[in-house]
CSV table of N, CA and C in Angstrom, one decimal:
chain,number,residue,atom,x,y,z
A,1,MET,N,-119.9,42.0,-11.4
A,1,MET,CA,-120.1,42.8,-10.2
A,1,MET,C,-119.2,42.3,-9.1
A,2,ARG,N,-118.7,43.2,-8.3
A,2,ARG,CA,-117.8,42.8,-7.2
A,2,ARG,C,-118.4,43.2,-5.9
A,3,ILE,N,-117.9,42.6,-4.8
A,3,ILE,CA,-118.2,43.0,-3.5
A,3,ILE,C,-117.4,44.2,-3.1
A,4,ARG,N,-118.0,45.3,-2.6
A,4,ARG,CA,-117.3,46.5,-2.2
A,4,ARG,C,-117.9,46.9,-0.8
A,5,THR,N,-117.2,47.9,-0.2
A,5,THR,CA,-117.6,48.4,1.1
A,5,THR,C,-118.1,49.8,1.0
A,6,ILE,N,-119.0,50.2,1.9
A,6,ILE,CA,-119.5,51.5,2.0
A,6,ILE,C,-119.2,52.0,3.4
A,7,LYS,N,-118.5,53.1,3.5
A,7,LYS,CA,-118.2,53.7,4.8
A,7,LYS,C,-119.4,54.5,5.2
A,8,PRO,N,-119.6,54.6,6.5
A,8,PRO,CA,-120.8,55.3,7.0
A,8,PRO,C,-120.9,56.8,6.6
A,9,GLU,N,-119.7,57.4,6.3
A,9,GLU,CA,-119.7,58.8,5.8
A,9,GLU,C,-120.4,59.0,4.5
A,10,PHE,N,-120.5,57.9,3.7
A,10,PHE,CA,-121.1,58.0,2.4
A,10,PHE,C,-122.5,58.5,2.5
A,11,PHE,N,-123.2,58.1,3.6
A,11,PHE,CA,-124.6,58.5,3.7
A,11,PHE,C,-124.8,60.0,4.1
A,12,LEU,N,-123.7,60.6,4.5
A,12,LEU,CA,-123.7,62.0,4.8
A,12,LEU,C,-123.1,62.9,3.7
A,13,HIS,N,-122.9,62.3,2.5
A,13,HIS,CA,-122.3,63.1,1.4
A,13,HIS,C,-123.3,64.1,0.9
A,14,GLU,N,-123.2,65.3,1.4
A,14,GLU,CA,-124.1,66.4,1.0
A,14,GLU,C,-124.2,66.7,-0.4
A,15,GLU,N,-123.0,66.8,-1.1
A,15,GLU,CA,-122.9,67.2,-2.5
A,15,GLU,C,-123.6,66.1,-3.4
A,16,LEU,N,-123.5,64.9,-3.0
A,16,LEU,CA,-124.1,63.8,-3.8
A,16,LEU,C,-125.6,63.9,-3.6
A,17,PHE,N,-126.0,64.1,-2.3
A,17,PHE,CA,-127.5,64.2,-2.0
A,17,PHE,C,-128.1,65.4,-2.8
A,18,ASN,N,-127.4,66.6,-2.8
A,18,ASN,CA,-127.9,67.7,-3.5
A,18,ASN,C,-128.0,67.5,-5.0
A,19,SER,N,-127.0,66.8,-5.5
A,19,SER,CA,-127.0,66.5,-6.9
A,19,SER,C,-128.2,65.6,-7.3
A,20,GLU,N,-128.5,64.6,-6.4
A,20,GLU,CA,-129.6,63.8,-6.6
A,20,GLU,C,-130.9,64.5,-6.6
A,21,LYS,N,-131.1,65.4,-5.7
A,21,LYS,CA,-132.3,66.2,-5.6
A,21,LYS,C,-132.5,67.1,-6.8
A,22,GLU,N,-131.3,67.7,-7.2
A,22,GLU,CA,-131.4,68.6,-8.4
A,22,GLU,C,-131.7,67.9,-9.7
A,23,THR,N,-131.2,66.8,-9.9
A,23,THR,CA,-131.4,66.0,-11.2
A,23,THR,C,-132.7,65.1,-11.1
A,24,LYS,N,-133.1,64.8,-9.9
A,24,LYS,CA,-134.2,63.9,-9.7
A,24,LYS,C,-133.9,62.5,-10.3
A,25,LEU,N,-132.6,62.1,-10.2
A,25,LEU,CA,-132.1,60.8,-10.6
A,25,LEU,C,-131.5,60.1,-9.4
A,26,PRO,N,-131.5,58.8,-9.4
A,26,PRO,CA,-131.0,58.0,-8.2
A,26,PRO,C,-129.5,57.9,-8.2
A,27,LEU,N,-128.9,59.1,-8.0
A,27,LEU,CA,-127.4,59.1,-8.1
A,27,LEU,C,-126.7,58.4,-7.0
A,28,ARG,N,-127.2,58.5,-5.8
A,28,ARG,CA,-126.5,57.8,-4.6
A,28,ARG,C,-126.4,56.3,-4.8
A,29,VAL,N,-127.5,55.7,-5.1
A,29,VAL,CA,-127.5,54.2,-5.3
A,29,VAL,C,-126.6,53.9,-6.6
A,30,ALA,N,-126.8,54.7,-7.6
A,30,ALA,CA,-126.0,54.4,-8.8
A,30,ALA,C,-124.5,54.6,-8.6
A,31,PHE,N,-124.1,55.6,-7.8
A,31,PHE,CA,-122.7,55.8,-7.6
A,31,PHE,C,-122.1,54.6,-6.8
A,32,ALA,N,-122.8,54.2,-5.7
A,32,ALA,CA,-122.4,53.0,-5.0
A,32,ALA,C,-122.4,51.8,-5.8
A,33,GLY,N,-123.3,51.7,-6.7
A,33,GLY,CA,-123.4,50.5,-7.6
A,33,GLY,C,-122.2,50.5,-8.6
A,34,LEU,N,-121.8,51.7,-9.0
A,34,LEU,CA,-120.6,51.7,-9.9
A,34,LEU,C,-119.4,51.2,-9.3
A,35,TRP,N,-119.3,51.3,-7.9
A,35,TRP,CA,-118.1,50.7,-7.2
A,35,TRP,C,-118.1,49.2,-7.4
A,36,CYS,N,-119.2,48.6,-7.4
A,36,CYS,CA,-119.3,47.2,-7.6
A,36,CYS,C,-119.0,46.8,-9.1
A,37,ALA,N,-119.3,47.7,-10.0
A,37,ALA,CA,-119.1,47.4,-11.4
A,37,ALA,C,-117.6,47.7,-11.8
A,38,ALA,N,-117.0,48.5,-11.0
A,38,ALA,CA,-115.6,48.9,-11.3
A,38,ALA,C,-114.6,47.9,-11.0
A,39,ASP,N,-113.5,47.8,-11.7
A,39,ASP,CA,-112.4,46.9,-11.4
A,39,ASP,C,-111.6,47.5,-10.2
A,40,ARG,N,-110.5,46.9,-9.9
A,40,ARG,CA,-109.7,47.2,-8.7
A,40,ARG,C,-109.1,48.6,-8.8
A,41,GLU,N,-109.0,49.2,-10.0
A,41,GLU,CA,-108.5,50.6,-10.3
A,41,GLU,C,-109.6,51.6,-10.3
A,42,GLY,N,-110.9,51.2,-10.2
A,42,GLY,CA,-112.0,52.1,-10.2
A,42,GLY,C,-112.4,52.4,-11.7
A,43,ARG,N,-112.1,51.5,-12.6
A,43,ARG,CA,-112.4,51.7,-14.0
A,43,ARG,C,-113.6,50.7,-14.4
A,44,PHE,N,-114.4,51.2,-15.4
A,44,PHE,CA,-115.5,50.3,-15.8
A,44,PHE,C,-115.8,50.7,-17.3
A,45,LYS,N,-116.4,49.7,-18.0
A,45,LYS,CA,-116.8,50.0,-19.4
A,45,LYS,C,-118.0,50.9,-19.4
A,46,TRP,N,-118.0,51.9,-20.2
A,46,TRP,CA,-119.1,52.8,-20.3
A,46,TRP,C,-120.2,52.2,-21.2
A,47,GLU,N,-121.0,51.4,-20.5
A,47,GLU,CA,-122.1,50.7,-21.1
A,47,GLU,C,-123.4,51.0,-20.4
A,48,PRO,N,-124.0,52.1,-20.6
A,48,PRO,CA,-125.2,52.6,-19.8
A,48,PRO,C,-126.3,51.5,-19.7
A,49,ARG,N,-126.6,50.9,-20.8
A,49,ARG,CA,-127.7,49.9,-20.7
A,49,ARG,C,-127.4,48.8,-19.7
A,50,ARG,N,-126.2,48.2,-19.9
A,50,ARG,CA,-125.8,47.0,-19.1
A,50,ARG,C,-125.7,47.5,-17.6
A,51,LEU,N,-125.0,48.6,-17.4
A,51,LEU,CA,-124.8,49.1,-16.0
A,51,LEU,C,-126.2,49.4,-15.4
A,52,GLY,N,-127.1,50.0,-16.1
A,52,GLY,CA,-128.4,50.3,-15.6
A,52,GLY,C,-129.2,49.0,-15.2
A,53,ILE,N,-129.0,47.9,-16.0
A,53,ILE,CA,-129.7,46.7,-15.6
A,53,ILE,C,-129.1,46.1,-14.4
A,54,GLN,N,-127.7,46.2,-14.3
A,54,GLN,CA,-127.0,45.6,-13.1
A,54,GLN,C,-127.3,46.4,-11.9
A,55,ILE,N,-127.3,47.7,-12.0
A,55,ILE,CA,-127.3,48.6,-10.8
A,55,ILE,C,-128.7,49.0,-10.4
A,56,LEU,N,-129.5,49.4,-11.3
A,56,LEU,CA,-130.9,49.8,-11.0
A,56,LEU,C,-131.9,49.0,-11.8
A,57,PRO,N,-132.0,47.7,-11.6
A,57,PRO,CA,-132.8,46.9,-12.5
A,57,PRO,C,-134.3,47.2,-12.4
A,58,TYR,N,-134.8,47.8,-11.4
A,58,TYR,CA,-136.3,48.0,-11.3
A,58,TYR,C,-136.7,49.4,-11.4
A,59,ASP,N,-135.7,50.4,-11.5
A,59,ASP,CA,-136.0,51.8,-11.6
A,59,ASP,C,-136.5,52.3,-12.9
A,60,GLY,N,-136.1,51.7,-14.0
A,60,GLY,CA,-136.5,52.2,-15.3
A,60,GLY,C,-135.8,53.5,-15.6
A,61,ALA,N,-134.8,53.9,-14.9
A,61,ALA,CA,-134.1,55.2,-15.1
A,61,ALA,C,-133.2,55.1,-16.3
A,62,ASP,N,-133.1,56.2,-17.0
A,62,ASP,CA,-132.2,56.2,-18.2
A,62,ASP,C,-130.8,56.4,-17.6
A,63,PHE,N,-130.1,55.3,-17.6
A,63,PHE,CA,-128.8,55.2,-17.0
A,63,PHE,C,-127.7,56.1,-17.7
A,64,SER,N,-127.9,56.4,-18.9
A,64,SER,CA,-127.0,57.3,-19.6
A,64,SER,C,-127.1,58.7,-19.0
A,65,ARG,N,-128.3,59.1,-18.6
A,65,ARG,CA,-128.5,60.4,-17.9
A,65,ARG,C,-127.9,60.3,-16.5
A,66,VAL,N,-128.0,59.2,-15.9
A,66,VAL,CA,-127.3,59.1,-14.5
A,66,VAL,C,-125.8,59.2,-14.7
A,67,LEU,N,-125.2,58.5,-15.6
A,67,LEU,CA,-123.8,58.6,-15.9
A,67,LEU,C,-123.4,60.1,-16.2
A,68,ASP,N,-124.2,60.7,-17.1
A,68,ASP,CA,-123.9,62.1,-17.4
A,68,ASP,C,-123.9,63.0,-16.2
A,69,ALA,N,-124.9,62.8,-15.4
A,69,ALA,CA,-125.1,63.7,-14.2
A,69,ALA,C,-123.9,63.5,-13.3
A,70,LEU,N,-123.5,62.2,-13.1
A,70,LEU,CA,-122.3,62.0,-12.2
A,70,LEU,C,-121.0,62.5,-12.8
A,71,THR,N,-120.9,62.5,-14.2
A,71,THR,CA,-119.8,63.1,-14.9
A,71,THR,C,-119.7,64.6,-14.8
A,72,THR,N,-120.8,65.2,-15.0
A,72,THR,CA,-120.8,66.7,-15.0
A,72,THR,C,-120.6,67.3,-13.6
A,73,ARG,N,-120.8,66.4,-12.6
A,73,ARG,CA,-120.5,66.8,-11.2
A,73,ARG,C,-119.2,66.3,-10.7
A,74,ALA,N,-118.4,65.7,-11.5
A,74,ALA,CA,-117.1,65.2,-11.2
A,74,ALA,C,-117.0,64.0,-10.3
A,75,PHE,N,-118.1,63.3,-10.1
A,75,PHE,CA,-118.0,62.0,-9.3
A,75,PHE,C,-117.3,60.9,-10.1
A,76,ILE,N,-117.5,61.0,-11.4
A,76,ILE,CA,-116.9,60.0,-12.3
A,76,ILE,C,-116.3,60.7,-13.5
A,77,VAL,N,-115.4,60.1,-14.2
A,77,VAL,CA,-114.8,60.6,-15.4
A,77,VAL,C,-115.1,59.7,-16.6
A,78,ARG,N,-115.5,60.2,-17.7
A,78,ARG,CA,-115.7,59.4,-18.9
A,78,ARG,C,-114.4,59.6,-19.8
A,79,TYR,N,-113.9,58.5,-20.4
A,79,TYR,CA,-112.8,58.7,-21.2
A,79,TYR,C,-112.8,57.7,-22.4
A,80,VAL,N,-112.1,58.1,-23.5
A,80,VAL,CA,-112.1,57.3,-24.7
A,80,VAL,C,-110.7,56.8,-25.0
A,81,CYS,N,-110.5,55.5,-25.3
A,81,CYS,CA,-109.3,55.0,-25.7
A,81,CYS,C,-109.5,54.1,-26.9
A,82,GLY,N,-108.9,54.5,-28.0
A,82,GLY,CA,-109.1,53.8,-29.2
A,82,GLY,C,-110.6,53.9,-29.6
A,83,THR,N,-111.2,52.7,-29.7
A,83,THR,CA,-112.7,52.7,-30.1
A,83,THR,C,-113.5,52.4,-28.8
A,84,GLY,N,-112.9,52.3,-27.7
A,84,GLY,CA,-113.7,52.0,-26.5
A,84,GLY,C,-113.9,53.2,-25.6
A,85,VAL,N,-115.1,53.2,-24.9
A,85,VAL,CA,-115.5,54.3,-24.0
A,85,VAL,C,-115.5,53.6,-22.6
A,86,PHE,N,-114.9,54.4,-21.7
A,86,PHE,CA,-114.8,53.8,-20.3
A,86,PHE,C,-115.1,54.9,-19.3
A,87,GLY,N,-115.3,54.4,-18.0
A,87,GLY,CA,-115.5,55.4,-16.9
A,87,GLY,C,-114.4,55.1,-15.9
A,88,PHE,N,-114.2,56.1,-15.0
A,88,PHE,CA,-113.3,56.0,-13.9
A,88,PHE,C,-113.8,56.8,-12.7
A,89,ILE,N,-113.7,56.2,-11.5
A,89,ILE,CA,-114.1,56.8,-10.3
A,89,ILE,C,-112.8,57.4,-9.6
A,90,PRO,N,-112.6,58.7,-9.7
A,90,PRO,CA,-111.3,59.2,-9.1
A,90,PRO,C,-111.2,59.0,-7.6
A,91,SER,N,-112.2,58.9,-6.9
A,91,SER,CA,-112.1,58.8,-5.4
A,91,SER,C,-112.1,57.3,-5.0
A,92,PHE,N,-112.1,56.4,-6.0
A,92,PHE,CA,-112.2,54.9,-5.7
A,92,PHE,C,-111.1,54.4,-4.8
A,93,PRO,N,-109.8,54.7,-5.2
A,93,PRO,CA,-108.7,54.1,-4.3
A,93,PRO,C,-108.7,54.7,-2.9
A,94,LYS,N,-109.2,55.8,-2.7
A,94,LYS,CA,-109.2,56.5,-1.4
A,94,LYS,C,-110.2,55.8,-0.5
A,95,HIS,N,-111.3,55.2,-1.0
A,95,HIS,CA,-112.4,54.6,-0.2
A,95,HIS,C,-112.5,53.1,-0.2
A,96,GLN,N,-111.8,52.4,-1.1
A,96,GLN,CA,-111.9,51.0,-1.2
A,96,GLN,C,-110.6,50.3,-0.9
A,97,ILE,N,-110.7,49.2,-0.2
A,97,ILE,CA,-109.6,48.3,0.1
A,97,ILE,C,-109.8,47.1,-0.8
A,98,ILE,N,-108.9,46.9,-1.7
A,98,ILE,CA,-109.1,45.8,-2.7
A,98,ILE,C,-108.4,44.5,-2.2
A,99,ASN,N,-109.2,43.5,-2.4
A,99,ASN,CA,-108.7,42.1,-2.1
A,99,ASN,C,-107.5,41.8,-3.1
A,100,ASN,N,-106.4,41.4,-2.5
A,100,ASN,CA,-105.2,41.1,-3.3
A,100,ASN,C,-105.5,40.0,-4.4
A,101,ARG,N,-106.5,39.2,-4.2
A,101,ARG,CA,-106.8,38.1,-5.2
A,101,ARG,C,-107.5,38.7,-6.4
A,102,GLU,N,-108.0,39.9,-6.3
A,102,GLU,CA,-108.7,40.5,-7.5
A,102,GLU,C,-107.7,40.8,-8.6
A,103,ARG,N,-108.0,40.4,-9.8
A,103,ARG,CA,-107.0,40.5,-10.9
A,103,ARG,C,-106.8,42.0,-11.2
A,104,ASN,N,-105.7,42.3,-11.8
A,104,ASN,CA,-105.4,43.6,-12.2
A,104,ASN,C,-106.3,44.1,-13.3
A,105,SER,N,-106.5,45.4,-13.5
A,105,SER,CA,-107.3,45.9,-14.5
A,105,SER,C,-106.9,45.6,-15.9
A,106,ASP,N,-107.8,45.2,-16.7
A,106,ASP,CA,-107.4,45.1,-18.1
A,106,ASP,C,-108.0,46.2,-19.0
A,107,LEU,N,-108.5,47.2,-18.3
A,107,LEU,CA,-109.0,48.4,-19.0
A,107,LEU,C,-107.9,49.5,-19.1
A,108,PRO,N,-107.9,50.3,-20.1
A,108,PRO,CA,-106.9,51.3,-20.2
A,108,PRO,C,-106.9,52.3,-19.1
A,109,ASP,N,-105.7,52.8,-18.9
A,109,ASP,CA,-105.5,53.9,-17.8
A,109,ASP,C,-106.0,55.2,-18.4
A,110,PRO,N,-106.9,55.9,-17.6
A,110,PRO,CA,-107.5,57.1,-18.1
A,110,PRO,C,-106.5,58.2,-18.3
A,111,SER,N,-105.4,58.2,-17.6
A,111,SER,CA,-104.4,59.2,-17.8
A,111,SER,C,-103.7,59.1,-19.2
A,112,GLN,N,-103.9,58.0,-19.9
A,112,GLN,CA,-103.3,57.8,-21.2
A,112,GLN,C,-104.3,58.0,-22.3
A,113,CYS,N,-105.5,58.5,-22.0
A,113,CYS,CA,-106.6,58.6,-22.9
A,113,CYS,C,-107.2,60.0,-22.9
A,114,VAL,N,-108.2,60.2,-23.8
A,114,VAL,CA,-109.0,61.4,-23.9
A,114,VAL,C,-110.1,61.4,-22.9
A,115,GLN,N,-110.2,62.4,-22.0
A,115,GLN,CA,-111.2,62.4,-21.0
A,115,GLN,C,-112.4,63.3,-21.3
A,116,ASN,N,-113.6,62.9,-20.9
A,116,ASN,CA,-114.8,63.6,-21.1
A,116,ASN,C,-115.1,64.0,-22.5
A,117,GLU,N,-114.6,63.1,-23.4
A,117,GLU,CA,-114.9,63.3,-24.9
A,117,GLU,C,-116.3,63.1,-25.2
A,118,GLY,N,-116.9,64.1,-25.8
A,118,GLY,CA,-118.3,63.9,-26.3
A,118,GLY,C,-119.4,63.9,-25.2
A,119,ILE,N,-119.1,64.5,-24.1
A,119,ILE,CA,-120.2,64.5,-23.0
A,119,ILE,C,-121.2,65.6,-23.4
A,120,ASP,N,-122.4,65.2,-23.4
A,120,ASP,CA,-123.5,66.2,-23.7
A,120,ASP,C,-124.4,66.2,-22.4
A,121,ALA,N,-124.3,67.2,-21.7
A,121,ALA,CA,-125.0,67.3,-20.4
A,121,ALA,C,-126.5,67.7,-20.5
A,122,TRP,N,-127.0,67.8,-21.7
A,122,TRP,CA,-128.4,68.3,-21.9
A,122,TRP,C,-129.3,67.4,-21.1
A,123,GLY,N,-129.1,66.1,-21.0
A,123,GLY,CA,-130.0,65.2,-20.3
A,123,GLY,C,-130.1,65.4,-18.8
A,124,THR,N,-129.1,66.1,-18.3
A,124,THR,CA,-129.1,66.3,-16.8
A,124,THR,C,-129.8,67.6,-16.4
A,125,ARG,N,-130.1,68.4,-17.3
A,125,ARG,CA,-130.7,69.7,-17.0
A,125,ARG,C,-132.2,69.5,-16.9
A,126,GLY,N,-132.8,70.5,-16.2
A,126,GLY,CA,-134.2,70.5,-16.0
A,126,GLY,C,-135.0,70.8,-17.2
A,127,ALA,N,-136.2,70.6,-17.2
A,127,ALA,CA,-137.1,70.9,-18.4
A,127,ALA,C,-137.0,72.4,-18.7
A,128,ARG,N,-137.2,72.8,-19.9
A,128,ARG,CA,-137.2,74.2,-20.3
A,128,ARG,C,-138.5,74.8,-19.9
A,129,ASP,N,-138.4,76.1,-19.4
A,129,ASP,CA,-139.5,76.8,-19.0
A,129,ASP,C,-140.3,77.4,-20.3
A,130,ASP,N,-141.5,77.0,-20.5
A,130,ASP,CA,-142.3,77.4,-21.6
A,130,ASP,C,-142.4,78.9,-21.7
A,131,ASP,N,-142.4,79.6,-20.6
A,131,ASP,CA,-142.6,81.0,-20.5
A,131,ASP,C,-141.3,81.8,-20.7
A,132,ALA,N,-140.2,81.1,-20.8
A,132,ALA,CA,-138.9,81.8,-20.9
A,132,ALA,C,-138.9,82.7,-22.2
A,133,GLY,N,-138.4,83.9,-22.0
A,133,GLY,CA,-138.2,84.8,-23.1
A,133,GLY,C,-139.5,85.6,-23.5
A,134,LYS,N,-140.6,85.3,-22.9
A,134,LYS,CA,-141.8,86.1,-23.3
A,134,LYS,C,-141.8,87.5,-22.8
A,135,ALA,N,-141.1,87.8,-21.7
A,135,ALA,CA,-141.0,89.1,-21.1
A,135,ALA,C,-140.3,90.0,-22.1
A,136,GLU,N,-139.4,89.5,-22.9
A,136,GLU,CA,-138.6,90.3,-23.8
A,136,GLU,C,-139.3,90.3,-25.2
A,137,GLY,N,-140.5,89.9,-25.3
A,137,GLY,CA,-141.2,90.0,-26.6
A,137,GLY,C,-140.8,88.9,-27.5
A,138,LYS,N,-140.4,87.8,-27.0
A,138,LYS,CA,-139.9,86.7,-27.9
A,138,LYS,C,-140.8,85.4,-27.8
A,139,GLY,N,-142.0,85.6,-27.2
A,139,GLY,CA,-142.9,84.5,-27.0
A,139,GLY,C,-143.6,84.0,-28.2
A,140,LYS,N,-144.6,83.1,-28.0
A,140,LYS,CA,-145.3,82.4,-29.1
A,140,LYS,C,-146.2,83.4,-29.9
A,141,GLU,N,-146.7,84.4,-29.2
A,141,GLU,CA,-147.6,85.4,-29.8
A,141,GLU,C,-146.9,86.2,-30.9
A,142,GLN,N,-145.7,86.6,-30.6
A,142,GLN,CA,-144.9,87.4,-31.6
A,142,GLN,C,-144.6,86.5,-32.8
A,143,GLY,N,-144.3,85.2,-32.6
A,143,GLY,CA,-144.1,84.3,-33.7
A,143,GLY,C,-145.3,84.1,-34.6
A,144,ARG,N,-146.5,84.0,-33.9
A,144,ARG,CA,-147.7,83.8,-34.7
A,144,ARG,C,-148.0,85.1,-35.5
A,145,GLU,N,-147.8,86.3,-34.9
A,145,GLU,CA,-148.0,87.5,-35.7
A,145,GLU,C,-147.1,87.6,-36.9
A,146,ARG,N,-145.9,87.2,-36.7
A,146,ARG,CA,-144.9,87.3,-37.8
A,146,ARG,C,-145.3,86.3,-38.9
A,147,ASN,N,-145.8,85.1,-38.5
A,147,ASN,CA,-146.2,84.1,-39.5
A,147,ASN,C,-147.4,84.6,-40.3
A,148,LYS,N,-148.4,85.4,-39.7
A,148,LYS,CA,-149.6,85.9,-40.4
A,148,LYS,C,-149.1,87.0,-41.4
A,149,GLU,N,-148.1,87.8,-41.0
A,149,GLU,CA,-147.7,88.8,-41.9
A,149,GLU,C,-147.0,88.2,-43.1
A,150,GLN,N,-146.3,87.1,-42.9
A,150,GLN,CA,-145.5,86.5,-44.0
A,150,GLN,C,-146.5,85.7,-44.9
A,151,GLY,N,-147.5,85.1,-44.3
A,151,GLY,CA,-148.4,84.2,-45.0
A,151,GLY,C,-149.6,84.8,-45.6
């Protein structure tokens, strides 16, 4: 983890706030925490368990869901190079001033890799409505009647 800065405008980021409320996940703290996990180019290893322990050690949040939520909302990019999976924060260079003593990135450049490979956003969606589809005659009752006729 590295020392990073947060500009006061971060706390007014309405899109990030709305995303957090929509997903009910701690996206604001996680996003700022990813800055500390990222190298000088805004790149990090896509290791949800390790990142979750480093960034949200007491929350018990499923950090893979946090990463997917940030990805589907374009705050971060997931990419695959060879057998490795990595993340990239596109806005990172715009908001961070990097200490010249920080070593160069040893992670692959996302522009040379496959981006958003294998993202499954199901974990960021809300729970399914149990009553969905009943108005069209597709509910549980119709299924029970069909089972009685067949059995």
